[in-house]
Coordinates of C-alpha atoms in Angstrom, one line a residue:
M1203 CA 13.9 -21.9 11.1
Q1204 CA 10.6 -23.3 10.2
I1205 CA 7.6 -20.9 8.4
T1206 CA 4.0 -21.7 7.9
F1207 CA 2.4 -19.9 5.1
L1208 CA -0.6 -18.1 6.1
G1209 CA -1.8 -16.9 2.7
Q1210 CA -1.4 -14.0 0.4
A1211 CA 2.2 -12.4 2.5
G1212 CA 1.0 -14.3 5.7
L1213 CA 3.8 -16.2 7.4
Y1214 CA 4.1 -17.5 10.8
V1215 CA 8.1 -17.8 11.4
E1216 CA 9.4 -19.8 14.1
T1217 CA 12.9 -19.8 15.0
R1218 CA 15.4 -20.4 17.8
Y1219 CA 15.0 -16.9 18.9
G1220 CA 11.3 -16.9 19.3
S1221 CA 8.5 -16.4 16.3
I1222 CA 7.4 -13.8 14.0
L1223 CA 3.6 -13.5 12.8
C1224 CA 4.4 -11.2 9.3
D1225 CA 0.9 -9.5 7.9
P1226 CA -2.0 -12.4 8.9
W1227 CA -5.0 -11.7 6.4
F1228 CA -8.5 -13.5 7.1
N1229 CA -11.3 -11.7 6.4
P1230 CA -12.2 -10.0 3.1
A1231 CA -10.7 -6.4 2.2
F1232 CA -11.4 -3.8 0.0
F1233 CA -15.0 -3.7 -0.1
A1234 CA -15.4 -8.0 0.4
S1235 CA -13.6 -7.9 -3.5
W1236 CA -10.6 -9.2 -2.2
F1237 CA -10.3 -12.9 -0.8
P1238 CA -7.1 -14.8 -0.1
F1239 CA -6.3 -17.3 -2.8
P1240 CA -5.8 -20.5 -2.2
S1241 CA -8.4 -20.2 0.9
N1242 CA -6.5 -20.0 3.8
E1243 CA -10.1 -21.2 5.7
G1244 CA -8.2 -24.2 7.7
I1245 CA -5.6 -22.5 9.1
D1246 CA -5.6 -23.1 13.1
R1247 CA -5.8 -19.5 14.4
E1248 CA -4.8 -20.7 17.8
M1249 CA -1.7 -21.7 16.2
I1250 CA -0.5 -18.5 15.3
G1251 CA -2.3 -16.1 17.6
H1252 CA 0.8 -15.9 20.6
P1253 CA 3.6 -14.7 18.7
D1254 CA 6.5 -13.2 20.1
Y1255 CA 7.0 -10.5 17.2
L1256 CA 4.2 -9.4 15.2
Y1257 CA 5.5 -7.7 11.7
V1258 CA 3.2 -5.7 9.6
S1259 CA 4.4 -4.1 6.3
H1260 CA 1.7 -2.0 5.3
L1261 CA -1.7 -0.8 6.6
H1262 CA -3.2 -2.2 3.3
H1263 CA -6.2 -4.8 4.1
D1264 CA -4.1 -7.6 2.8
H1265 CA -1.7 -7.2 4.9
F1266 CA -3.4 -5.4 7.8
D1267 CA -6.2 -7.0 8.8
P1268 CA -7.8 -5.0 12.3
R1269 CA -10.0 -7.7 12.8
F1270 CA -8.0 -10.9 13.3
L1271 CA -5.5 -9.0 14.9
A1272 CA -8.1 -7.4 17.2
E1273 CA -9.1 -11.1 17.9
H1274 CA -6.8 -13.4 17.7
V1275 CA -3.0 -12.0 18.1
S1276 CA -2.1 -11.6 21.4
K1277 CA -1.3 -8.0 22.6
E1278 CA 2.0 -9.5 24.4
A1279 CA 3.4 -9.8 20.9
T1280 CA 6.7 -7.1 20.2
V1281 CA 5.7 -5.3 17.0
L1282 CA 8.5 -4.7 14.5
L1283 CA 7.9 -1.8 13.4
P1284 CA 9.1 0.2 9.9
D1285 CA 11.1 3.2 9.6
Y1286 CA 8.0 5.6 8.2
P1287 CA 8.0 9.1 8.3
L1288 CA 4.3 9.5 9.8
D1289 CA 3.2 7.5 12.0
H1290 CA -0.5 6.2 10.9
L1291 CA 0.8 2.4 11.4
E1292 CA 1.8 2.2 15.0
K1293 CA -1.2 4.7 15.8
E1294 CA -3.6 1.9 14.0
L1295 CA -2.0 -1.0 16.1
R1296 CA -1.9 0.9 19.5
A1297 CA -5.6 1.0 18.9
L1298 CA -5.8 -2.2 18.5
G1299 CA -4.1 -2.9 22.3
F1300 CA -0.9 -3.7 20.8
S1301 CA 2.0 -1.5 23.4
K1302 CA 5.2 -3.2 22.4
F1303 CA 7.4 -1.9 19.9
V1304 CA 10.7 -2.0 18.2
H1305 CA 11.3 0.9 16.0
T1306 CA 13.6 -0.2 13.4
K1307 CA 16.0 2.4 11.0
N1308 CA 15.2 2.2 7.4
G1309 CA 17.6 -0.7 6.1
E1310 CA 19.4 -1.4 9.3
V1311 CA 20.1 -4.2 11.4
V1312 CA 18.9 -4.5 14.9
Q1313 CA 19.0 -7.3 17.0
V1314 CA 16.2 -8.7 19.0
N1315 CA 17.1 -11.4 21.7
G1316 CA 19.8 -12.7 19.6
L1317 CA 17.5 -12.3 15.9
R1318 CA 18.7 -10.4 13.4
V1319 CA 16.3 -8.0 11.8
A1320 CA 16.2 -5.2 9.0
I1321 CA 13.4 -3.6 8.0
L1322 CA 13.4 -1.9 4.5
A1323 CA 10.8 1.1 4.7
L1324 CA 9.5 2.8 1.0
V1325 CA 8.2 5.9 2.0
A1326 CA 7.2 8.1 -1.6
P1327 CA 3.9 9.3 -2.0
T1328 CA 3.1 6.3 -4.4
D1329 CA 4.0 4.3 -1.8
G1330 CA 1.4 5.4 0.6
P1331 CA 2.5 8.0 1.9
I1332 CA 2.3 5.8 4.9
G1333 CA 4.4 3.3 2.9
D1334 CA 5.7 -0.1 1.9
S1335 CA 8.1 -2.4 3.7
A1336 CA 10.0 -5.9 3.2
L1337 CA 11.6 -8.0 6.2
M1338 CA 15.6 -9.7 6.6
L1339 CA 15.1 -11.9 9.5
D1340 CA 18.1 -14.0 10.3
D1341 CA 18.6 -16.5 13.0
G1342 CA 22.2 -17.6 12.9
E1343 CA 21.8 -20.3 10.3
T1344 CA 19.0 -19.0 8.2
R1345 CA 18.0 -16.0 6.2
V1346 CA 14.7 -15.1 4.7
F1347 CA 13.9 -11.5 2.8
N1348 CA 10.2 -11.3 3.3
Q1349 CA 9.2 -9.0 -0.1
N1350 CA 5.7 -8.8 -0.2
D1351 CA 4.2 -6.3 -1.8
S1352 CA 7.6 -3.7 -2.1
H1353 CA 10.0 -2.9 -4.6
P1354 CA 12.9 -1.7 -3.5
M1355 CA 15.2 0.4 -5.5
D1356 CA 18.5 0.2 -4.0
L1357 CA 19.2 -3.3 -4.5
D1358 CA 23.4 -3.0 -3.9
A1359 CA 22.2 -2.6 -0.1
L1360 CA 19.4 -4.8 -0.3
Q1361 CA 22.4 -7.8 -1.1
T1362 CA 24.5 -6.7 1.6
L1363 CA 21.7 -7.9 3.9
G1364 CA 22.3 -11.4 2.2
P1365 CA 22.9 -13.8 1.1
F1366 CA 19.3 -15.2 1.6
D1367 CA 18.2 -18.8 1.7
A1368 CA 14.5 -18.0 1.1
H1369 CA 12.7 -15.5 -0.7
F1370 CA 8.8 -14.6 -0.6
L1371 CA 7.6 -12.2 -2.9
Q1372 CA 4.6 -10.5 -5.1
F1373 CA 4.6 -11.8 -8.6
S1374 CA 1.2 -10.4 -10.1
G1375 CA -1.1 -7.8 -10.1
A1376 CA -2.8 -6.2 -7.0
I1377 CA -4.3 -3.0 -9.2
W1378 CA -7.2 -1.8 -11.1
Y1379 CA -5.1 -1.4 -14.4
P1380 CA -6.1 -1.5 -17.1
M1381 CA -9.6 -4.1 -16.2
V1382 CA -11.9 -0.9 -15.2
Y1383 CA -11.2 1.0 -17.7
D1384 CA -13.6 1.9 -20.7
F1385 CA -11.0 1.2 -23.5
P1386 CA -11.8 -0.8 -26.5
R1387 CA -11.6 -4.2 -25.9
R1388 CA -8.9 -5.5 -27.8
M1389 CA -6.9 -2.2 -26.5
K1390 CA -7.5 -3.7 -22.7
E1391 CA -6.4 -7.3 -23.5
A1392 CA -3.2 -5.7 -25.3
L1393 CA -2.3 -3.7 -22.0
G1394 CA -3.2 -6.6 -19.7
H1395 CA -0.9 -8.7 -21.8
K1396 CA 1.6 -6.1 -21.6
K1397 CA 1.4 -6.0 -17.7
R1398 CA 1.0 -9.6 -17.4
I1399 CA 4.4 -10.0 -18.4
N1400 CA 6.0 -6.9 -17.4
Q1401 CA 5.4 -7.9 -13.6
Q1402 CA 6.5 -11.5 -13.9
A1403 CA 9.6 -9.8 -15.7
R1404 CA 10.5 -7.8 -12.5
A1405 CA 9.4 -10.4 -10.0
F1406 CA 12.2 -12.5 -12.0
Q1407 CA 14.6 -9.6 -11.9
Y1408 CA 14.2 -9.4 -8.0
A1409 CA 14.3 -13.2 -7.7
E1410 CA 17.4 -13.3 -9.9
Q1411 CA 18.9 -10.4 -8.2
I1412 CA 18.8 -11.6 -4.8
G1413 CA 19.2 -15.1 -5.5
A1414 CA 18.0 -16.7 -2.8
A1415 CA 18.4 -20.5 -2.6
H1416 CA 14.6 -20.9 -2.9
V1417 CA 12.1 -18.7 -4.2
F1418 CA 8.2 -18.5 -2.8
P1419 CA 5.9 -16.9 -4.8
S1420 CA 3.2 -14.8 -2.5
A1421 CA 1.6 -12.1 -2.1
G1422 CA -0.9 -12.6 -4.8
P1423 CA -3.0 -12.5 -6.5
P1424 CA -6.0 -12.3 -4.4
C1425 CA -9.4 -13.7 -5.3
Y1426 CA -12.7 -12.3 -6.9
L1427 CA -15.9 -13.9 -5.2
D1428 CA -18.7 -11.5 -5.8
D1429 CA -20.6 -12.4 -8.6
D1430 CA -20.2 -8.2 -9.9
L1431 CA -16.3 -9.3 -10.2
F1432 CA -15.9 -13.0 -10.6
S1433 CA -15.0 -12.5 -14.2
L1434 CA -11.8 -10.4 -13.0
N1435 CA -10.8 -13.8 -11.6
D1436 CA -7.8 -15.5 -14.4
L1437 CA -9.6 -19.2 -14.4
D1438 CA -8.0 -20.3 -17.7
R1439 CA -4.4 -19.0 -17.6
D1440 CA -5.7 -16.0 -19.8
P1441 CA -2.6 -14.3 -21.2
T1442 CA -4.4 -11.1 -20.6
N1443 CA -5.6 -11.2 -17.2
I1444 CA -2.9 -9.5 -14.8
F1445 CA -3.3 -12.1 -11.8
C1446 CA -1.8 -15.0 -12.9
D1447 CA -1.3 -17.3 -10.0
Q1448 CA 2.0 -19.0 -7.9
T1449 CA 1.8 -22.3 -11.0
V1450 CA 2.2 -19.5 -13.7
F1451 CA 5.0 -17.5 -12.1
I1452 CA 6.9 -20.7 -11.6
E1453 CA 6.7 -21.9 -15.2
Y1454 CA 8.1 -18.8 -16.1
M1455 CA 10.8 -18.7 -13.6
R1456 CA 12.0 -22.2 -15.5
E1457 CA 11.3 -21.4 -19.0
H1458 CA 13.9 -18.6 -18.1
G1459 CA 16.5 -20.8 -16.3
N1460 CA 15.4 -20.3 -12.9
D1461 CA 14.6 -23.8 -11.5
R1462 CA 14.5 -22.5 -7.7
G1463 CA 10.6 -21.7 -7.3
R1464 CA 9.0 -23.2 -4.8
L1465 CA 4.8 -23.5 -4.9
V1466 CA 3.0 -23.4 -1.0
V1467 CA -0.6 -23.2 -0.3
P1468 CA -1.8 -21.5 3.2
G1469 CA -1.0 -24.7 5.9
S1470 CA 2.6 -25.3 3.6
V1471 CA 5.3 -25.9 6.6
I1472 CA 8.6 -25.0 5.3
T1473 CA 11.5 -26.1 6.7
L1474 CA 14.8 -24.2 6.6
Q1475 CA 18.4 -25.4 7.3
G1476 CA 20.4 -22.7 5.8
P1477 CA 20.1 -23.3 1.6
K1478 CA 18.2 -27.2 2.5
A1479 CA 14.4 -26.7 2.6
T1480 CA 11.5 -29.4 2.5
I1481 CA 8.2 -28.7 2.6
R1482 CA 5.1 -30.5 4.0
H1483 CA 1.7 -29.5 2.2
P1484 CA -1.5 -29.4 4.3
M1485 CA -2.9 -32.1 1.8
P1486 CA -1.6 -34.4 -0.7
D1487 CA -0.1 -33.1 -3.3
H1488 CA -3.1 -34.2 -6.3
E1489 CA -5.3 -32.0 -4.3
V1490 CA -2.7 -29.0 -4.4
Q1491 CA -2.9 -29.4 -8.1
A1492 CA -6.7 -29.5 -8.3
I1493 CA -6.5 -26.1 -6.9
F1494 CA -4.8 -24.6 -9.9
R1495 CA -6.2 -27.3 -12.7
D1496 CA -9.5 -26.7 -11.9
K1497 CA -9.6 -23.1 -10.6
E1498 CA -13.1 -22.3 -11.6
G1499 CA -14.7 -25.4 -9.9
Y1500 CA -12.3 -24.5 -6.6
L1501 CA -13.4 -21.2 -6.8
R1502 CA -17.2 -21.8 -7.4
A1503 CA -17.4 -23.8 -4.2
Y1504 CA -15.2 -21.1 -2.1
Q1505 CA -17.9 -18.7 -3.6
D1506 CA -20.4 -20.8 -2.3
R1507 CA -19.0 -20.7 1.2
Q1508 CA -18.3 -17.0 1.3
R1509 CA -21.7 -15.8 -0.1
P1510 CA -23.4 -15.1 3.2
V1511 CA -20.4 -13.1 4.0
I1512 CA -20.1 -10.7 1.4
Q1513 CA -24.2 -10.2 1.1
A1514 CA -23.3 -9.3 5.4
I1515 CA -20.8 -6.8 3.7
K1516 CA -22.8 -4.8 1.7
A1517 CA -25.8 -4.6 4.3
T1518 CA -23.8 -2.2 5.9
W1519 CA -23.1 -0.1 3.3
P1520 CA -25.1 3.3 3.7
H1521 CA -27.3 4.6 1.3
G1522 CA -28.8 8.2 1.1
E1523 CA -27.6 9.0 4.3
L1524 CA -24.9 12.3 2.9
D1525 CA -25.0 14.9 0.6
L1526 CA -22.7 13.8 -1.6
L1527 CA -21.9 17.3 -2.8
A1528 CA -21.3 19.0 0.5
A1529 CA -19.6 16.1 2.3
I1530 CA -16.7 16.0 -0.8
K1531 CA -16.5 19.9 -0.8
E1532 CA -16.3 20.2 2.9
R1533 CA -13.2 17.4 2.8
F1534 CA -11.4 18.0 -0.5
E1535 CA -11.5 21.9 -0.6
P1536 CA -9.4 22.8 2.2
L1537 CA -6.8 20.0 1.0
L1538 CA -6.7 21.7 -2.4
A1539 CA -6.2 25.0 -1.0
L1540 CA -2.7 22.9 0.7
A1541 CA -2.1 21.1 -2.6
D1542 CA -0.1 23.4 -4.9
L1543 CA 2.4 21.1 -6.8
T1544 CA -0.3 18.2 -6.6
C1545 CA -2.7 20.8 -8.4
R1546 CA -0.1 21.7 -11.0
G1547 CA 0.6 18.1 -11.1
V1548 CA -2.9 17.2 -12.1
N1549 CA -3.8 20.5 -14.2
A1550 CA -7.5 19.7 -15.1
R1551 CA -11.1 18.8 -13.9
V1552 CA -11.9 15.0 -12.4
L1553 CA -15.5 14.2 -12.5
L1554 CA -17.0 11.7 -9.8
D1555 CA -19.9 10.4 -11.5
C1556 CA -21.8 8.7 -8.6
R1557 CA -25.1 7.6 -10.3
T1558 CA -27.6 10.9 -9.8
D1559 CA -24.5 13.2 -8.4
R1560 CA -21.8 14.0 -10.4
I1561 CA -19.1 16.2 -8.7
V1562 CA -16.3 18.1 -10.2
V1563 CA -12.9 17.9 -8.6
D1564 CA -11.5 21.2 -10.5
F1565 CA -7.8 20.8 -9.5
M1566 CA -7.0 23.8 -11.9
E1567 CA -9.6 26.5 -9.6
R1568 CA -9.3 23.9 -6.6
H1569 CA -12.8 24.2 -6.5
V1570 CA -16.0 21.1 -5.8
Y1571 CA -18.9 21.9 -7.2
R1572 CA -21.4 19.9 -9.5
W1573 CA -20.9 19.1 -12.8
N1574 CA -22.7 21.3 -15.3
G1575 CA -21.0 19.5 -18.8
E1576 CA -17.5 21.0 -18.6
Y1577 CA -14.6 18.8 -19.8
C1578 CA -13.3 16.6 -17.3
R1579 CA -10.1 14.9 -18.1
Y1580 CA -10.7 12.0 -15.7
R1581 CA -14.0 10.4 -14.7
F1582 CA -14.6 7.9 -12.2
R1583 CA -18.3 6.0 -12.4
I1584 CA -18.5 4.8 -8.7
A1585 CA -21.7 4.1 -6.9
P1586 CA -22.8 6.4 -4.4
E1587 CA -23.1 4.1 -1.3
L1588 CA -19.1 3.4 -1.6
V1589 CA -18.3 7.5 -1.4
E1590 CA -20.3 7.6 1.4
S1591 CA -19.0 4.7 2.9
C1592 CA -15.3 6.5 2.3
I1593 CA -16.6 9.7 3.9
M1594 CA -18.3 8.0 6.4
D1595 CA -15.6 5.8 7.9
G1596 CA -13.1 8.9 7.5
L1597 CA -10.8 7.0 5.0
E1598 CA -7.7 8.9 4.5
D1599 CA -6.3 7.2 2.0
W1600 CA -9.4 5.8 -1.1
V1601 CA -6.7 4.5 -3.5
N1602 CA -6.2 1.6 -1.3
E1603 CA -9.6 0.8 -0.1
L1604 CA -12.1 1.9 -2.6
F1605 CA -9.7 2.1 -6.1
L1606 CA -8.2 -1.2 -5.2
S1607 CA -11.8 -2.6 -5.0
C1608 CA -12.3 -2.7 -8.7
R1609 CA -15.9 -1.4 -8.0
F1610 CA -15.7 1.8 -10.5
Q1611 CA -15.2 2.1 -13.7
A1612 CA -12.9 4.7 -15.3
E1613 CA -11.8 7.0 -18.1
R1614 CA -9.2 9.2 -19.0
D1615 CA -7.7 11.3 -21.9
G1616 CA -4.3 10.9 -21.9
P1617 CA -1.7 9.2 -20.0
Y1618 CA -1.8 7.9 -16.1
N1619 CA -1.1 10.7 -14.2
E1620 CA 0.1 9.6 -10.5
Y1621 CA -0.7 13.0 -8.9
V1622 CA -4.5 12.2 -9.8
Y1623 CA -4.3 8.8 -7.5
N1624 CA -1.6 10.5 -5.2
F1625 CA -4.5 13.2 -4.1
F1626 CA -6.9 10.6 -3.3
K1627 CA -4.0 8.7 -1.1
C1628 CA -3.9 11.5 0.6
L1629 CA -7.2 12.9 2.1
T1630 CA -5.5 14.6 5.4
P1631 CA -3.5 18.0 5.9
E1632 CA -0.7 15.8 7.1
R1633 CA -0.3 13.1 4.7
L1634 CA -1.0 15.8 1.8
E1635 CA 1.9 17.9 3.4
Y1636 CA 3.8 15.0 3.1
A1637 CA 3.1 14.4 -0.3
E1638 CA 3.7 18.2 -1.1
G1639 CA 7.1 17.9 0.8
Y1640 CA 8.4 15.2 -1.2
Y1641 CA 7.4 16.4 -4.8
E1642 CA 9.2 19.5 -3.9
E1643 CA 12.1 17.6 -2.7
Q1644 CA 12.6 16.4 -6.1
S1645 CA 12.7 19.9 -7.2
P1646 CA 16.4 21.1 -8.1
V1647 CA 16.0 24.6 -6.8
A1648 CA 14.6 24.5 -2.7
E1649 CA 12.4 26.8 -2.1
L1650 CA 12.9 29.5 0.9
W1651 CA 10.9 31.9 2.4
E1652 CA 11.1 35.4 4.4
C1653 CA 10.0 35.4 8.5
E1654 CA 11.1 37.7 10.8
G1655 CA 14.3 38.7 9.0
Y1656 CA 15.3 35.3 7.5
L1657 CA 15.5 33.5 4.9
I1658 CA 13.7 30.2 6.2
Q1659 CA 13.3 26.5 4.1
R1660 CA 9.6 26.5 2.9
R1661 CA 9.4 22.7 4.4
C1662 CA 9.4 21.7 7.8
P1663 CA 12.4 19.3 8.2
H1664 CA 10.2 17.0 10.3
L1665 CA 7.5 16.1 7.9
K1666 CA 7.5 18.3 5.4
A1667 CA 4.5 20.6 6.3
D1668 CA 4.5 24.0 4.4
L1669 CA 5.9 26.1 6.7
T1670 CA 4.3 29.2 5.3
R1671 CA 1.4 28.2 6.1
F1672 CA 1.6 26.2 9.8
A1673 CA 4.8 28.3 11.1
Q1674 CA 4.1 30.4 14.2
V1675 CA 6.9 32.7 15.3
E1676 CA 7.7 33.8 19.0
D1677 CA 10.4 35.0 20.9
G1678 CA 12.6 34.1 17.9
V1679 CA 11.4 30.6 17.9
L1680 CA 9.3 29.1 14.8
T1681 CA 7.0 26.1 15.8
C1682 CA 5.4 24.2 13.0
T1683 CA 1.9 23.8 14.3
M1684 CA 1.4 20.6 12.4
H1685 CA 3.4 19.0 14.9
G1686 CA 4.7 21.0 17.3
W1687 CA 8.2 21.2 16.6
Q1688 CA 10.3 24.4 17.0
F1689 CA 13.2 25.6 15.8
E1690 CA 15.7 28.8 16.4
L1691 CA 15.5 31.5 13.9
A1692 CA 19.1 32.4 14.5
T1693 CA 20.7 29.1 14.2
G1694 CA 18.2 26.5 12.8
R1695 CA 19.1 24.5 15.9
C1696 CA 15.9 22.0 16.6
L1697 CA 14.5 22.1 20.0
T1698 CA 12.4 19.2 20.0
S1699 CA 14.9 17.1 17.9
D1700 CA 18.7 16.4 17.9
D1701 CA 18.8 15.1 14.5
R1702 CA 16.6 17.7 12.3
K1703 CA 18.2 21.4 11.4
L1704 CA 16.2 24.1 9.6
H1705 CA 18.4 25.9 7.1
T1706 CA 17.9 30.0 7.6
E1707 CA 19.9 32.6 7.1
P1708 CA 19.5 36.8 7.5
A1709 CA 17.3 38.3 4.6
P1710 CA 19.2 40.8 2.6
A1711 CA 18.8 44.5 3.6
R1712 CA 16.2 46.2 2.2
E1713 CA 17.2 49.5 0.5
Q1714 CA 15.5 52.7 2.3
T1715 CA 13.8 54.8 0.0
P1716 CA 14.4 58.5 0.0
A1717 CA 12.3 60.4 1.3

């Protein structure tokens, strides 16, 4: 098996049973904030553009690069598709022209022309809810686990797919916390130091548990080349910076008794024969080390090359083309009406401070209105052109576009609240209904409602839409209008698929009041 490292989580895997292109990322992401580090400008795009298989782990734009896929990857490639509850990834890839798909089942091994493949899909609202995933590849001689950004929880199930010869994993920050928060300097440094330690410890535990012969730190960190963000880069091994690089994590592994960490840069070719590995870099070793020894010099030269790209992207941002209050109100209020558990979880006001427009998203009253001095527990300062872009582009997930850009500042009173950010990940009824259903499943008491003489589970067995809002009943058949799935009320039998059943039971007879 031969693997060419493409940068970030990108891999081009060549096996006796075909080639697999994984998560190729070449264009700047998240409002021109993120760039691959080290640079992958030298990768021969034609060489990797005709794979037999394509694997995109999830829709974050440092993994899903639609421009690159559209312009450089053959649409004859067969897509290895994670088992996500929502089909957003498949729809995006079909829109780019891909039409051949292998629909995997979560964690189950599938044979594709001799190659053994398994994909572990994560489906909690904190993962999207369109998710994140990891990939196992086995060509009969070599077995590789490509974890990228995912954090699988069932390590016992993962270990049954091993043993592994090579493990690619995320080791560094891919988040905006604590950098964008308006905390006192010493507090921010302490939080950054804690996060840097925690993320390395988490990655190390995965490396230890999986036990691969070779560990390749990948999937981060990005680098920030815009002048406004350049200070976020870890230029001098700052212990308070969450964006530690590959060399730092490999040293961490050694310090903790694990010498299996291997350094690769974009263009490095890894040849694996079972547990035996050789690595050929695209440049002499001293030039590879120079990237990390003089990181600021390397990044300044990279910045100069990419400055026109950043300026061109910024020139496309809208300025004053929308009435922000009206647009956010129109977009958010119907979602707040659906978001019973999310609103309960937030139970506060969120302020979007867009310079001249200060807008309150009130999760208690479920309304959006202009700020009049009300107390808001959560506060975001965001340039209006970025919010306009999110609305005009119809983005369903602001977290994994706007917030990952780090182009905002935040304040909060009290601890982190996952419901706030999960709302901004779920800005369509379909996404929000999925998140609401997920939260409800965590409740120890299943919720039933009465309809046409039956007590029925509130959430659709398909994708958890709220049937009190989306059910229509005719001739004893309940139709969930969110996706059109149908169920017999008398039996709960699904008329759309064989693998779902609706819980129904006769409602208790009501006592008659004497006349």
